[in-house]
PDB file of C-alpha atoms in Angstrom:
ATOM      1  CA  MET A   1      -0.400  -0.123   0.615  1.00 70.00           C
ATOM      2  CA  ASP A   2       1.798   2.554  -1.131  1.00 84.00           C
ATOM      3  CA  SER A   3       2.204   5.929   1.427  1.00 88.00           C
ATOM      4  CA  ILE A   4      -0.900   7.929  -0.238  1.00 90.00           C
ATOM      5  CA  THR A   5      -3.381   5.336   0.074  1.00 89.00           C
ATOM      6  CA  THR A   6      -2.829   4.355   3.480  1.00 90.00           C
ATOM      7  CA  ALA A   7      -2.995   8.033   5.077  1.00 92.00           C
ATOM      8  CA  ALA A   8      -6.344   8.575   3.232  1.00 92.00           C
ATOM      9  CA  SER A   9      -7.552   5.006   4.280  1.00 91.00           C
ATOM     10  CA  VAL A  10      -6.691   6.865   7.865  1.00 93.00           C
ATOM     11  CA  VAL A  11      -8.062  10.430   7.246  1.00 95.00           C
ATOM     12  CA  ALA A  12     -11.822   8.441   6.112  1.00 94.00           C
ATOM     13  CA  ALA A  13     -11.871   6.299   9.285  1.00 93.00           C
ATOM     14  CA  GLY A  14     -11.543   9.311  11.678  1.00 94.00           C
ATOM     15  CA  LEU A  15     -13.864  11.095   9.307  1.00 95.00           C
ATOM     16  CA  ALA A  16     -16.423   7.615   9.322  1.00 93.00           C
ATOM     17  CA  VAL A  17     -16.363   7.107  13.428  1.00 92.00           C
ATOM     18  CA  GLY A  18     -15.817  11.263  13.954  1.00 93.00           C
ATOM     19  CA  LEU A  19     -18.990  11.844  11.432  1.00 93.00           C
ATOM     20  CA  GLY A  20     -20.634   8.597  12.251  1.00 91.00           C
ATOM     21  CA  ALA A  21     -20.898   9.656  16.017  1.00 91.00           C
ATOM     22  CA  ILE A  22     -21.967  12.312  16.232  1.00 93.00           C
ATOM     23  CA  GLY A  23     -26.387  12.158  15.450  1.00 93.00           C
ATOM     24  CA  PRO A  24     -26.467   9.173  17.100  1.00 92.00           C
ATOM     25  CA  GLY A  25     -24.795  10.438  19.758  1.00 91.00           C
ATOM     26  CA  ILE A  26     -26.785  13.823  19.264  1.00 93.00           C
ATOM     27  CA  GLY A  27     -29.693  11.641  18.730  1.00 93.00           C
ATOM     28  CA  GLN A  28     -29.829   8.735  21.943  1.00 90.00           C
ATOM     29  CA  GLY A  29     -28.317  11.495  24.740  1.00 90.00           C
ATOM     30  CA  SER A  30     -32.238  13.238  23.373  1.00 92.00           C
ATOM     31  CA  ALA A  31     -33.070   9.889  24.059  1.00 91.00           C
ATOM     32  CA  ALA A  32     -32.007   8.919  27.204  1.00 89.00           C
ATOM     33  CA  GLN A  33     -33.099  12.097  27.962  1.00 90.00           C
ATOM     34  CA  GLY A  34     -36.678  11.541  26.877  1.00 91.00           C
ATOM     35  CA  ALA A  35     -36.740   8.217  29.223  1.00 90.00           C
ATOM     36  CA  VAL A  36     -35.807   9.154  32.273  1.00 88.00           C
ATOM     37  CA  GLU A  37     -38.355  12.010  32.569  1.00 91.00           C
ATOM     38  CA  GLY A  38     -40.320  10.043  31.480  1.00 91.00           C
ATOM     39  CA  ILE A  39     -39.735   6.610  34.199  1.00 88.00           C
ATOM     40  CA  ALA A  40     -39.253   9.646  37.418  1.00 89.00           C
ATOM     41  CA  ARG A  41     -43.190  10.544  35.791  1.00 92.00           C
ATOM     42  CA  GLN A  42     -44.630   7.138  35.529  1.00 90.00           C
ATOM     43  CA  PRO A  43     -42.652   4.797  36.858  1.00 87.00           C
ATOM     44  CA  GLU A  44     -44.814   2.263  36.501  1.00 86.00           C
ATOM     45  CA  ALA A  45     -44.751   2.918  32.703  1.00 86.00           C
ATOM     46  CA  GLU A  46     -40.582   1.735  33.372  1.00 85.00           C
ATOM     47  CA  GLY A  47     -41.219  -1.918  31.117  1.00 85.00           C
ATOM     48  CA  LYS A  48     -42.869  -0.370  28.380  1.00 86.00           C
ATOM     49  CA  ILE A  49     -40.448   2.979  28.347  1.00 89.00           C
ATOM     50  CA  ARG A  50     -37.069   0.670  29.246  1.00 87.00           C
ATOM     51  CA  GLY A  51     -38.401  -1.039  26.322  1.00 86.00           C
ATOM     52  CA  THR A  52     -39.241   0.812  23.608  1.00 88.00           C
ATOM     53  CA  LEU A  53     -35.899   2.633  24.512  1.00 89.00           C
ATOM     54  CA  LEU A  54     -33.936  -0.296  24.278  1.00 88.00           C
ATOM     55  CA  LEU A  55     -35.497  -0.370  20.182  1.00 88.00           C
ATOM     56  CA  SER A  56     -34.443   2.567  19.562  1.00 90.00           C
ATOM     57  CA  PHE A  57     -31.207   2.753  20.876  1.00 89.00           C
ATOM     58  CA  ALA A  58     -30.594  -0.519  18.916  1.00 89.00           C
ATOM     59  CA  PHE A  59     -31.394   0.658  14.891  1.00 89.00           C
ATOM     60  CA  MET A  60     -29.435   4.366  16.311  1.00 90.00           C
ATOM     61  CA  GLU A  61     -26.657   2.779  17.569  1.00 89.00           C
ATOM     62  CA  SER A  62     -26.073   0.570  14.211  1.00 89.00           C
ATOM     63  CA  LEU A  63     -25.741   4.336  12.420  1.00 90.00           C
ATOM     64  CA  THR A  64     -22.617   3.632  14.228  1.00 90.00           C
ATOM     65  CA  ILE A  65     -21.599   0.966  14.252  1.00 90.00           C
ATOM     66  CA  TYR A  66     -21.960   1.407  11.026  1.00 91.00           C
ATOM     67  CA  GLY A  67     -19.298   3.840  10.741  1.00 92.00           C
ATOM     68  CA  LEU A  68     -16.711   1.903  12.971  1.00 90.00           C
ATOM     69  CA  VAL A  69     -16.747  -0.695  10.716  1.00 89.00           C
ATOM     70  CA  VAL A  70     -15.941   0.800   7.378  1.00 91.00           C
ATOM     71  CA  ALA A  71     -13.337   2.465   9.568  1.00 92.00           C
ATOM     72  CA  LEU A  72     -11.545  -1.562  10.559  1.00 89.00           C
ATOM     73  CA  VAL A  73     -12.162  -2.479   7.202  1.00 89.00           C
ATOM     74  CA  LEU A  74      -9.936   0.991   5.485  1.00 90.00           C
ATOM     75  CA  LEU A  75      -7.713   0.255   8.817  1.00 88.00           C
ATOM     76  CA  PHE A  76      -7.065  -3.812   8.423  1.00 86.00           C
ATOM     77  CA  ALA A  77      -9.068  -4.955   5.369  1.00 82.00           C
ATOM     78  CA  ASN A  78      -8.401  -2.493   3.454  1.00 83.00           C
ATOM     79  CA  PRO A  79      -9.687  -3.339  -0.338  1.00 84.00           C
ATOM     80  CA  PHE A  80      -7.842  -0.483  -1.894  1.00 82.00           C
ATOM     81  CA  ALA A  81      -4.204  -2.236  -0.696  1.00 79.00           C
ATOM     82  CA  GLY A  82      -2.190  -2.992  -3.838  1.00 68.00           C
TER      83      GLY A  82
ATOM     84  CA  MET B   1     -74.021   7.872  64.877  1.00 49.00           C
ATOM     85  CA  SER B   2     -75.609   8.280  69.130  1.00 52.00           C
ATOM     86  CA  THR B   3     -73.175   5.212  69.798  1.00 52.00           C
ATOM     87  CA  LEU B   4     -70.490   7.410  67.790  1.00 49.00           C
ATOM     88  CA  ARG B   5     -71.084  10.186  69.656  1.00 52.00           C
ATOM     89  CA  LYS B   6     -70.780   7.860  73.791  1.00 53.00           C
ATOM     90  CA  THR B   7     -68.094   6.834  72.366  1.00 50.00           C
ATOM     91  CA  LEU B   8     -66.633  10.246  71.894  1.00 49.00           C
ATOM     92  CA  LYS B   9     -67.306  11.482  75.266  1.00 51.00           C
ATOM     93  CA  LYS B  10     -66.059   8.207  77.186  1.00 53.00           C
ATOM     94  CA  SER B  11     -62.929   8.925  75.318  1.00 52.00           C
ATOM     95  CA  PRO B  12     -60.106  10.215  77.987  1.00 54.00           C
ATOM     96  CA  PHE B  13     -58.855  12.337  75.293  1.00 54.00           C
ATOM     97  CA  GLY B  14     -61.878  14.323  74.197  1.00 57.00           C
ATOM     98  CA  GLU B  15     -63.969  14.463  71.311  1.00 60.00           C
ATOM     99  CA  ALA B  16     -60.703  16.538  68.791  1.00 63.00           C
ATOM    100  CA  SER B  17     -58.000  14.231  70.109  1.00 63.00           C
ATOM    101  CA  GLU B  18     -60.860  11.402  69.460  1.00 66.00           C
ATOM    102  CA  VAL B  19     -61.465  12.556  66.039  1.00 68.00           C
ATOM    103  CA  GLN B  20     -57.397  13.562  65.348  1.00 72.00           C
ATOM    104  CA  MET B  21     -56.784   9.605  65.841  1.00 66.00           C
ATOM    105  CA  HIS B  22     -58.818   8.463  63.765  1.00 68.00           C
ATOM    106  CA  ASN B  23     -57.960  10.397  60.650  1.00 71.00           C
ATOM    107  CA  GLU B  24     -53.973  10.185  60.925  1.00 73.00           C
ATOM    108  CA  ILE B  25     -54.793   6.007  60.843  1.00 71.00           C
ATOM    109  CA  SER B  26     -56.884   6.843  57.908  1.00 68.00           C
ATOM    110  CA  GLN B  27     -53.794   8.661  56.100  1.00 71.00           C
ATOM    111  CA  LYS B  28     -51.291   6.290  57.437  1.00 66.00           C
ATOM    112  CA  THR B  29     -53.108   2.801  56.903  1.00 63.00           C
ATOM    113  CA  GLU B  30     -53.503   5.136  52.627  1.00 65.00           C
ATOM    114  CA  LYS B  31     -50.035   5.735  52.369  1.00 60.00           C
ATOM    115  CA  ALA B  32     -49.437   2.186  53.157  1.00 59.00           C
ATOM    116  CA  THR B  33     -51.855   0.781  50.494  1.00 58.00           C
ATOM    117  CA  HIS B  34     -50.715   2.874  48.280  1.00 58.00           C
ATOM    118  CA  SER B  35     -46.344   2.335  48.134  1.00 58.00           C
ATOM    119  CA  VAL B  36     -47.553  -1.218  48.286  1.00 59.00           C
ATOM    120  CA  SER B  37     -50.006  -1.062  45.011  1.00 62.00           C
ATOM    121  CA  SER B  38     -46.520   1.566  44.073  1.00 61.00           C
ATOM    122  CA  GLU B  39     -43.825  -1.372  44.740  1.00 64.00           C
ATOM    123  CA  ASP B  40     -45.902  -3.907  42.901  1.00 68.00           C
ATOM    124  CA  SER B  41     -47.312  -1.231  40.000  1.00 64.00           C
ATOM    125  CA  LEU B  42     -42.287  -1.425  39.748  1.00 63.00           C
ATOM    126  CA  GLN B  43     -41.983  -4.629  40.423  1.00 68.00           C
ATOM    127  CA  ASP B  44     -44.403  -5.067  37.253  1.00 70.00           C
ATOM    128  CA  ALA B  45     -43.052  -2.864  34.994  1.00 68.00           C
ATOM    129  CA  SER B  46     -38.979  -5.013  35.734  1.00 74.00           C
ATOM    130  CA  THR B  47     -40.914  -7.710  35.313  1.00 83.00           C
ATOM    131  CA  GLU B  48     -42.156  -6.434  31.804  1.00 83.00           C
ATOM    132  CA  TYR B  49     -38.875  -5.366  30.798  1.00 84.00           C
ATOM    133  CA  VAL B  50     -36.851  -8.846  32.015  1.00 87.00           C
ATOM    134  CA  GLN B  51     -39.714 -10.820  29.787  1.00 88.00           C
ATOM    135  CA  LEU B  52     -39.124  -7.754  26.147  1.00 87.00           C
ATOM    136  CA  GLN B  53     -35.495  -9.009  26.865  1.00 88.00           C
ATOM    137  CA  ARG B  54     -36.403 -12.959  26.936  1.00 90.00           C
ATOM    138  CA  ARG B  55     -38.748 -12.659  23.507  1.00 89.00           C
ATOM    139  CA  ILE B  56     -36.428 -10.565  21.472  1.00 89.00           C
ATOM    140  CA  PHE B  57     -33.347 -12.456  22.359  1.00 90.00           C
ATOM    141  CA  GLN B  58     -36.183 -16.005  21.316  1.00 91.00           C
ATOM    142  CA  SER B  59     -36.562 -13.697  18.432  1.00 91.00           C
ATOM    143  CA  THR B  60     -33.004 -13.402  17.731  1.00 92.00           C
ATOM    144  CA  LEU B  61     -31.749 -16.261  18.295  1.00 93.00           C
ATOM    145  CA  ILE B  62     -34.175 -18.046  16.211  1.00 93.00           C
ATOM    146  CA  VAL B  63     -34.041 -15.609  13.322  1.00 93.00           C
ATOM    147  CA  SER B  64     -30.031 -16.735  13.552  1.00 93.00           C
ATOM    148  CA  ALA B  65     -30.270 -20.272  13.317  1.00 94.00           C
ATOM    149  CA  LEU B  66     -32.907 -19.811  10.924  1.00 95.00           C
ATOM    150  CA  VAL B  67     -30.681 -18.321   8.413  1.00 95.00           C
ATOM    151  CA  VAL B  68     -27.590 -20.317   9.849  1.00 94.00           C
ATOM    152  CA  VAL B  69     -29.174 -23.243   8.252  1.00 95.00           C
ATOM    153  CA  LEU B  70     -30.379 -21.345   5.085  1.00 95.00           C
ATOM    154  CA  THR B  71     -26.391 -20.719   4.063  1.00 94.00           C
ATOM    155  CA  ALA B  72     -25.096 -23.865   5.196  1.00 94.00           C
ATOM    156  CA  PHE B  73     -27.221 -25.506   2.850  1.00 93.00           C
ATOM    157  CA  PHE B  74     -27.811 -23.184  -0.109  1.00 94.00           C
ATOM    158  CA  VAL B  75     -24.058 -20.738   0.388  1.00 92.00           C
ATOM    159  CA  GLY B  76     -21.121 -23.078   2.272  1.00 90.00           C
ATOM    160  CA  ILE B  77     -19.852 -23.442   5.723  1.00 92.00           C
ATOM    161  CA  TYR B  78     -17.207 -20.860   5.537  1.00 92.00           C
ATOM    162  CA  PHE B  79     -20.183 -18.316   4.737  1.00 93.00           C
ATOM    163  CA  SER B  80     -22.560 -20.368   7.241  1.00 94.00           C
ATOM    164  CA  MET B  81     -20.074 -20.399   9.913  1.00 94.00           C
ATOM    165  CA  SER B  82     -19.042 -15.988   9.063  1.00 94.00           C
ATOM    166  CA  VAL B  83     -22.667 -16.218   9.479  1.00 95.00           C
ATOM    167  CA  LEU B  84     -22.541 -18.506  13.404  1.00 95.00           C
ATOM    168  CA  PHE B  85     -20.487 -15.892  14.407  1.00 94.00           C
ATOM    169  CA  GLY B  86     -21.495 -12.396  13.580  1.00 95.00           C
ATOM    170  CA  ALA B  87     -24.568 -13.687  14.652  1.00 95.00           C
ATOM    171  CA  LEU B  88     -23.664 -14.733  17.842  1.00 95.00           C
ATOM    172  CA  SER B  89     -21.554 -11.444  18.364  1.00 95.00           C
ATOM    173  CA  GLY B  90     -24.635 -10.194  17.719  1.00 93.00           C
ATOM    174  CA  MET B  91     -26.511 -11.684  19.965  1.00 93.00           C
ATOM    175  CA  LEU B  92     -23.357 -10.394  22.709  1.00 94.00           C
ATOM    176  CA  TYR B  93     -23.913  -6.612  21.987  1.00 93.00           C
ATOM    177  CA  LEU B  94     -27.890  -6.607  22.472  1.00 91.00           C
ATOM    178  CA  ARG B  95     -27.594  -7.958  25.498  1.00 92.00           C
ATOM    179  CA  LEU B  96     -24.423  -5.379  26.889  1.00 92.00           C
ATOM    180  CA  LEU B  97     -27.809  -2.826  25.111  1.00 91.00           C
ATOM    181  CA  ALA B  98     -29.943  -4.174  27.268  1.00 90.00           C
ATOM    182  CA  ARG B  99     -27.971  -4.653  29.951  1.00 89.00           C
ATOM    183  CA  SER B 100     -27.054  -1.130  30.848  1.00 89.00           C
ATOM    184  CA  ILE B 101     -30.802  -0.065  29.386  1.00 87.00           C
ATOM    185  CA  GLY B 102     -31.337  -0.982  32.253  1.00 86.00           C
ATOM    186  CA  ARG B 103     -29.410   0.593  34.741  1.00 84.00           C
ATOM    187  CA  LEU B 104     -30.023   3.499  33.335  1.00 80.00           C
ATOM    188  CA  GLY B 105     -31.081   5.886  35.775  1.00 74.00           C
ATOM    189  CA  VAL B 106     -30.832   2.692  38.969  1.00 73.00           C
ATOM    190  CA  GLN B 107     -27.131   2.923  38.542  1.00 74.00           C
ATOM    191  CA  SER B 108     -26.155   5.565  35.725  1.00 72.00           C
ATOM    192  CA  GLY B 109     -27.084   8.268  33.844  1.00 72.00           C
ATOM    193  CA  SER B 110     -26.237   7.107  31.034  1.00 75.00           C
ATOM    194  CA  VAL B 111     -25.991   4.951  28.915  1.00 76.00           C
ATOM    195  CA  SER B 112     -22.225   3.001  28.177  1.00 78.00           C
ATOM    196  CA  LYS B 113     -20.785   1.957  25.359  1.00 81.00           C
ATOM    197  CA  ALA B 114     -19.195  -1.628  26.405  1.00 84.00           C
ATOM    198  CA  GLN B 115     -21.061  -2.579  23.307  1.00 86.00           C
ATOM    199  CA  LEU B 116     -19.017  -0.718  21.097  1.00 88.00           C
ATOM    200  CA  LEU B 117     -16.559  -3.011  21.191  1.00 90.00           C
ATOM    201  CA  VAL B 118     -18.036  -6.114  19.980  1.00 92.00           C
ATOM    202  CA  PRO B 119     -18.946  -5.150  17.019  1.00 91.00           C
ATOM    203  CA  VAL B 120     -14.833  -3.746  17.337  1.00 90.00           C
ATOM    204  CA  VAL B 121     -13.441  -7.308  18.848  1.00 92.00           C
ATOM    205  CA  LEU B 122     -15.218  -9.305  15.404  1.00 92.00           C
ATOM    206  CA  VAL B 123     -14.129  -7.545  12.931  1.00 90.00           C
ATOM    207  CA  LEU B 124      -9.903  -7.882  14.150  1.00 90.00           C
ATOM    208  CA  ALA B 125     -11.317 -11.593  14.379  1.00 92.00           C
ATOM    209  CA  VAL B 126     -12.489 -11.926  11.290  1.00 91.00           C
ATOM    210  CA  THR B 127      -9.631 -10.031   9.617  1.00 88.00           C
ATOM    211  CA  ARG B 128      -7.532 -12.140  11.917  1.00 89.00           C
ATOM    212  CA  LEU B 129      -8.902 -15.619  11.288  1.00 89.00           C
ATOM    213  CA  PRO B 130      -8.477 -17.015   8.036  1.00 87.00           C
ATOM    214  CA  HIS B 131     -11.207 -18.799   7.715  1.00 87.00           C
ATOM    215  CA  LEU B 132     -14.336 -16.198   8.695  1.00 90.00           C
ATOM    216  CA  GLU B 133     -15.351 -14.152   6.244  1.00 90.00           C
ATOM    217  CA  LEU B 134     -16.640 -10.055   6.645  1.00 89.00           C
ATOM    218  CA  LEU B 135     -19.457  -9.556   4.872  1.00 90.00           C
ATOM    219  CA  PRO B 136     -21.193 -12.066   5.825  1.00 92.00           C
ATOM    220  CA  SER B 137     -20.495 -12.192  10.431  1.00 93.00           C
ATOM    221  CA  LEU B 138     -21.507  -8.800   8.679  1.00 92.00           C
ATOM    222  CA  LEU B 139     -24.844  -9.634   8.509  1.00 92.00           C
ATOM    223  CA  GLY B 140     -25.537 -12.040  11.061  1.00 93.00           C
ATOM    224  CA  PHE B 141     -23.973  -9.316  13.385  1.00 93.00           C
ATOM    225  CA  LEU B 142     -26.743  -6.944  11.987  1.00 92.00           C
ATOM    226  CA  LEU B 143     -29.283 -10.487  12.408  1.00 92.00           C
ATOM    227  CA  TYR B 144     -30.470  -9.043  15.361  1.00 91.00           C
ATOM    228  CA  LYS B 145     -32.575  -5.672  13.804  1.00 90.00           C
ATOM    229  CA  PRO B 146     -35.263  -8.556  11.591  1.00 90.00           C
ATOM    230  CA  SER B 147     -35.806 -10.210  15.070  1.00 88.00           C
ATOM    231  CA  LEU B 148     -36.296  -7.225  17.012  1.00 88.00           C
ATOM    232  CA  VAL B 149     -38.267  -5.843  13.694  1.00 87.00           C
ATOM    233  CA  ILE B 150     -40.894  -8.719  14.114  1.00 86.00           C
ATOM    234  CA  GLN B 151     -41.418  -9.000  17.763  1.00 82.00           C
ATOM    235  CA  TYR B 152     -41.970  -5.640  17.276  1.00 80.00           C
ATOM    236  CA  LEU B 153     -45.013  -6.599  15.172  1.00 83.00           C
ATOM    237  CA  LEU B 154     -46.204  -9.839  16.497  1.00 81.00           C
ATOM    238  CA  LYS B 155     -46.633  -8.129  20.448  1.00 73.00           C
ATOM    239  CA  PRO B 156     -46.510  -4.137  19.821  1.00 67.00           C
TER     240      PRO B 156
END
């Protein structure tokens, strides 16, 4: 792998993780805030709130995982490496 | 009514103190009943979450087993092994996520990010081990998503 490909891969990996974590991070923070407020207001609905939170977190965090996987592939299994 | 007045008159503390005692006793009884019912509802809520987790894991297990068997028949054994490896790590990821969500608001104020180590370890292991492939492993890892959708379609 030549030096330009290596440098581009490292920069792209960093951007993939960093940019991919911004949106889900904000979304997860607001979702967790809403869930904790909901549990505090209505403790008897805790099970349903936690279940919905689990579903939404699983789908939100998969966006972060996509970026993470792209970054790891670029670093450890780069398809552009000659 | 007359018997109540008689008993109030007979009371050594007087009428007002007797009424106050009655009020206090009824308030204490109401509080005890309310706290017992709220404890019951909290226990029901935590039991509901545990049952939801169990249902999600069962559906993930069923979907993963189905996909592993189908890929073993129609694609190949190494592809199927990769899917199985990814599905197992997906279940571990979902277990860690469910546990950290269960702790939210009780033991910690935020959801932990330890579960994100699972896909990292998965990709590193797949790139190191010779018989495993990357794309089938990722397919197996993401099998928890259709099982979540199926589970919520069956029992919303």
